Coordinates of N, CA and C in Angstrom, one line a residue:
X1107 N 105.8 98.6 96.9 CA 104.5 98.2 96.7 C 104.2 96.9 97.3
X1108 N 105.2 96.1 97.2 CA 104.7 94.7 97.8 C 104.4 94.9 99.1
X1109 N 105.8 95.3 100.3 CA 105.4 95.6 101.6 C 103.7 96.0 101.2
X1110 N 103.7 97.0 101.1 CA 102.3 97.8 101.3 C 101.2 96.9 101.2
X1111 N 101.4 95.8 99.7 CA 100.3 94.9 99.2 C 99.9 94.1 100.3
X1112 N 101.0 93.3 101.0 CA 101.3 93.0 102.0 C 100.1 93.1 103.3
X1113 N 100.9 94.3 103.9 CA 100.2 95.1 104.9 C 98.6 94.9 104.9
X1114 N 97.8 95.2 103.4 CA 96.6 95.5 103.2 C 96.0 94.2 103.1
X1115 N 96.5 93.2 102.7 CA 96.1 91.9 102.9 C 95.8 91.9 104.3
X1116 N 96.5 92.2 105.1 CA 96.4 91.4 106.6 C 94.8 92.3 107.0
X1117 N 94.8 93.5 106.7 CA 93.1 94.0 107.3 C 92.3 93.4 107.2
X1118 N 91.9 93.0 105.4 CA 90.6 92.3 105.1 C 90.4 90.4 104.9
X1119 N 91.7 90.2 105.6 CA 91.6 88.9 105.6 C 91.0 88.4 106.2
X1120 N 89.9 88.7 107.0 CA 89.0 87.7 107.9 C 87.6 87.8 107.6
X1121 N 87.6 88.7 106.6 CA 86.5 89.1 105.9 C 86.3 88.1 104.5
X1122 N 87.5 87.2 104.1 CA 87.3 87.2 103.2 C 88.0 87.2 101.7
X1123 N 88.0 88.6 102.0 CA 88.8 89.4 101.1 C 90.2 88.8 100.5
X1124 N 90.8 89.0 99.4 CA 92.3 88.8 98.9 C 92.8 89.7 98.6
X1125 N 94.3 90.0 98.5 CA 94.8 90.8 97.9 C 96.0 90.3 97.1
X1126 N 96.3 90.5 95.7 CA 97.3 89.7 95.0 C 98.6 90.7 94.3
X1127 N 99.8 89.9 94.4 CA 100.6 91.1 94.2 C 101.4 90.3 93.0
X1128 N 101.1 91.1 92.2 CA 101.7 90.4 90.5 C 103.3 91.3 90.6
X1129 N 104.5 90.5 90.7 CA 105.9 91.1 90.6 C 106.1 90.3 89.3
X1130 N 106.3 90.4 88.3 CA 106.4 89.5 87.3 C 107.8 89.7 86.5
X1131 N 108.6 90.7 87.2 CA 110.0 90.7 86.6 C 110.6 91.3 85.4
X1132 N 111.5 90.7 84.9 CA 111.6 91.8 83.6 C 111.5 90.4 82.6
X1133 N 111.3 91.8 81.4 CA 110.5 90.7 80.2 C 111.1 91.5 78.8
X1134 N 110.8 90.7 77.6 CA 111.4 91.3 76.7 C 110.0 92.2 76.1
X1135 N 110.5 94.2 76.4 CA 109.1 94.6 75.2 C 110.3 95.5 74.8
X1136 N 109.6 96.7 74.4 CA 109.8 97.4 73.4 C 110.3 98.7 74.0
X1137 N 110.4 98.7 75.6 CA 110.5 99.8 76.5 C 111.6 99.9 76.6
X1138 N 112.5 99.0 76.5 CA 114.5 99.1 76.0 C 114.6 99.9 75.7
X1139 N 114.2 99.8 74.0 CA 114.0 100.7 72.8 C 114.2 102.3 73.3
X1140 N 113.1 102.4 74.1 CA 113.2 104.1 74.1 C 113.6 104.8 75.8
X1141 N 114.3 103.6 76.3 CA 115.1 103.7 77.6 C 116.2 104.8 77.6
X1142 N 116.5 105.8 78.5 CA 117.4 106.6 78.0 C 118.3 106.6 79.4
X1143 N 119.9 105.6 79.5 CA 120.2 105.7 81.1 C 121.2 106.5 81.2
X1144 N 120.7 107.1 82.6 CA 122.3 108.1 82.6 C 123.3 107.2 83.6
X1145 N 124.6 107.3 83.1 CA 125.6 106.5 83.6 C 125.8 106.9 85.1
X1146 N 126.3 106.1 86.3 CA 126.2 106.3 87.3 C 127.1 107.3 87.7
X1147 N 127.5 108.0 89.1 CA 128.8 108.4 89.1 C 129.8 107.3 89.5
X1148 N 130.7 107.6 90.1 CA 132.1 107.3 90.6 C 131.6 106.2 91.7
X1149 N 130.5 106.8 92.6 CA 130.3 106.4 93.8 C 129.4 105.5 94.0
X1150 N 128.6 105.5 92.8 CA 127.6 104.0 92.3 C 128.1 103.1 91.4
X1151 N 129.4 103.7 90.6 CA 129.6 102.4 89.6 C 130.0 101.1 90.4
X1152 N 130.5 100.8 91.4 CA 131.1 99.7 91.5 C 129.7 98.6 91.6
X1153 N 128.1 99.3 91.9 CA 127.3 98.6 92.4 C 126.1 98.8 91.3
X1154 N 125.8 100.0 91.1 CA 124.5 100.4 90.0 C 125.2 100.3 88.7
X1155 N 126.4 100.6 88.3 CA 127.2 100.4 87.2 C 127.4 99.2 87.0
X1156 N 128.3 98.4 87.8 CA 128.0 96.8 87.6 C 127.0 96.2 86.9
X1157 N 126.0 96.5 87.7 CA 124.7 96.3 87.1 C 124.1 96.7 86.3
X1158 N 124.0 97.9 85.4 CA 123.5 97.8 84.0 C 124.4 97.8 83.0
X1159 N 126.0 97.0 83.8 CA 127.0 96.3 82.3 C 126.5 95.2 82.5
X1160 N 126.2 94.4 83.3 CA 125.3 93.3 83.2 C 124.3 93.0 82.8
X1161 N 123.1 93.5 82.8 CA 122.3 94.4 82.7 C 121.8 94.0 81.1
X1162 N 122.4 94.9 80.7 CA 122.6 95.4 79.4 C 123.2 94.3 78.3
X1163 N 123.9 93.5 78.9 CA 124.9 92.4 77.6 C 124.1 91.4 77.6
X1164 N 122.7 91.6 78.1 CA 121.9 90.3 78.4 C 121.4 90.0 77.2
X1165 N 121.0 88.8 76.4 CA 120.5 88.5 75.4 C 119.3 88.5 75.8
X1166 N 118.1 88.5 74.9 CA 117.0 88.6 74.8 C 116.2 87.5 75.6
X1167 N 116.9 86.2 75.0 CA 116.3 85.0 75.5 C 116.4 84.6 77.1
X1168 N 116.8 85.7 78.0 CA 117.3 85.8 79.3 C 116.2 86.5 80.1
X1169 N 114.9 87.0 79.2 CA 114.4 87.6 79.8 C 112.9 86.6 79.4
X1170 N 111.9 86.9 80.6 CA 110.6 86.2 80.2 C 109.8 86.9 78.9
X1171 N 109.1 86.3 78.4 CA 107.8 85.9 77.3 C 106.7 86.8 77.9
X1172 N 106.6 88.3 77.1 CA 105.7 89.0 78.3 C 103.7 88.3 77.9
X1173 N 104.3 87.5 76.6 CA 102.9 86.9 76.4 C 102.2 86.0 77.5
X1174 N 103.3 85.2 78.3 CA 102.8 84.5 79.1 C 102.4 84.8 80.6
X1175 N 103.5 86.4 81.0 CA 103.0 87.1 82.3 C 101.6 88.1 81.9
X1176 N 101.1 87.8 80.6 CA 100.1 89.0 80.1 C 98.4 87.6 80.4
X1177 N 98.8 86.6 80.1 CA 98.2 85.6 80.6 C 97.5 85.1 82.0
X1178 N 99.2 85.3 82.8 CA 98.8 85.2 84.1 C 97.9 86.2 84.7
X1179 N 98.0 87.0 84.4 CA 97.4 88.0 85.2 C 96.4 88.3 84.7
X1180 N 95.6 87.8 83.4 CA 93.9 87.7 82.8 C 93.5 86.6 83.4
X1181 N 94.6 85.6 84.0 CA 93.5 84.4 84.9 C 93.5 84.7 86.4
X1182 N 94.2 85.7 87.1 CA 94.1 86.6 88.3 C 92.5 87.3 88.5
X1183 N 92.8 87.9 87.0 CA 91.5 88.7 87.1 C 90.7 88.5 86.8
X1184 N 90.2 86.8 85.8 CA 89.1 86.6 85.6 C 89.1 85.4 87.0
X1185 N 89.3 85.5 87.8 CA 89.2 84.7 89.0 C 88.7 85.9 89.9
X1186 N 89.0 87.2 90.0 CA 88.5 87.7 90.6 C 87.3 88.2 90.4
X1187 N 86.7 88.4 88.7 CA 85.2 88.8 88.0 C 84.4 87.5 88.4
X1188 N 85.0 86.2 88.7 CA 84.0 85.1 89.1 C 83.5 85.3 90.8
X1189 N 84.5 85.7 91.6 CA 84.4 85.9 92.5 C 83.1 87.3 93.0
X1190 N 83.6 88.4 92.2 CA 82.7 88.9 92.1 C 81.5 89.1 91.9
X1191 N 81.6 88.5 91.0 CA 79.7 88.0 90.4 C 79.3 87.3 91.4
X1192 N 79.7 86.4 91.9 CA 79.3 85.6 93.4 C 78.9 86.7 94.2
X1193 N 79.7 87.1 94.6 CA 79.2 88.2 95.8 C 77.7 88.4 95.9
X1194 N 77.2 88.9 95.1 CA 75.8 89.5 95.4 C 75.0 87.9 95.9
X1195 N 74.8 87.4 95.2 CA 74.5 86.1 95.3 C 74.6 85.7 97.0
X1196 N 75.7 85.8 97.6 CA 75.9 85.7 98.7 C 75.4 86.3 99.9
X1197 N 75.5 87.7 99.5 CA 74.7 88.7 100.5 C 73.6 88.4 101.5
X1198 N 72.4 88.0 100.3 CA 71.5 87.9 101.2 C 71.8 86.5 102.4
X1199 N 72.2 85.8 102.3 CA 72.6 84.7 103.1 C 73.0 85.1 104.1
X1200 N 74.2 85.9 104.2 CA 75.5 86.3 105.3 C 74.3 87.8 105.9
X1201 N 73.3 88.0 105.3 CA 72.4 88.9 106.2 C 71.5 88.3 107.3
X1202 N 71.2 87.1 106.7 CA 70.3 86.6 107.4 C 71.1 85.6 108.6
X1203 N 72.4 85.4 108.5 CA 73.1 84.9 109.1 C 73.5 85.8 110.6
X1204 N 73.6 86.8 109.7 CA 74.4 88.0 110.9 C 73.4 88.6 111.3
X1205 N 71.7 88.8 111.1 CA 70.5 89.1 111.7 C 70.0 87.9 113.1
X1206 N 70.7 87.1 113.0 CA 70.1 85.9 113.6 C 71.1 86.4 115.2
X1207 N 72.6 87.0 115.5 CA 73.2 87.4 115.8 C 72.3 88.0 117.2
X1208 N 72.0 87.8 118.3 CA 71.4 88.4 120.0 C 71.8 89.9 119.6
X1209 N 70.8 90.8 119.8 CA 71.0 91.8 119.8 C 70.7 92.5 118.5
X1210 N 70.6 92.0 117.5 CA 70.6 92.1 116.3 C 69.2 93.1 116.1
X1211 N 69.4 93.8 115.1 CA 67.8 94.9 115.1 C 68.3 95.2 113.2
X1212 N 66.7 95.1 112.5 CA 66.6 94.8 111.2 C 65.4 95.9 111.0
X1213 N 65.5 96.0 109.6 CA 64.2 96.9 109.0 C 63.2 96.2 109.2
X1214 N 63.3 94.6 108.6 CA 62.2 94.3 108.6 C 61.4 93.8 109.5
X1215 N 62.4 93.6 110.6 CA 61.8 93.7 112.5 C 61.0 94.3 113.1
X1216 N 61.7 95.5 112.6 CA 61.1 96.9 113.2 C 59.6 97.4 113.2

């Protein structure tokens, strides 16, 4: 997903545009709880096994506060509802901007 988020950033960037990519990690919820793993075989434990004995013996306090990545990303998006609301606001501006443009042909020209 990030490559991808990535990628799509680069189109609309001269327009303007943003694209934001929230990776926020692991966090302490409730989704442990009802986690069900199947153990690797033979040929993954030295690497995938390793890793959820590690994994796993982690104490709680090792993981982030999902209150505060639940934060971040309501000031992502109320940055982006401000942004938004702008937009229209802007429009007519960037019309009359881009009508002024040689060559340019308009409704209310016509």
């Amino acid at each position: 997903m990030e490559l991808i988020s990535e990628a799509l950033a680069l189109e609309p960037a001269p327009t303007g545009v943003t694209v934001t990519v929230i990776e926020p990690g692991t966090f302490v919820t409730e989704f442990a709880s009802s986690l069900r793993v199947v153990a690797p075989d033979e040929v993954y434990e030295p690497t995938v096994g390793a890793f959820l004995t590690t994994f796993t013996g982690l104490p709680p306090e090792a993981f982030g506060d999902p209150e505060a990545v639940a934060d971040a990303i309501m000031a992502v998006f109320a940055d982006a509802v401000e942004h938004i609301r702008a937009s229209p606001k802007a429009r007519p501006a960037e019309l009359d901007r881009r009508e002024s443009f040689p060559g340019a042909t308009t409704a209310r020209g016509a």
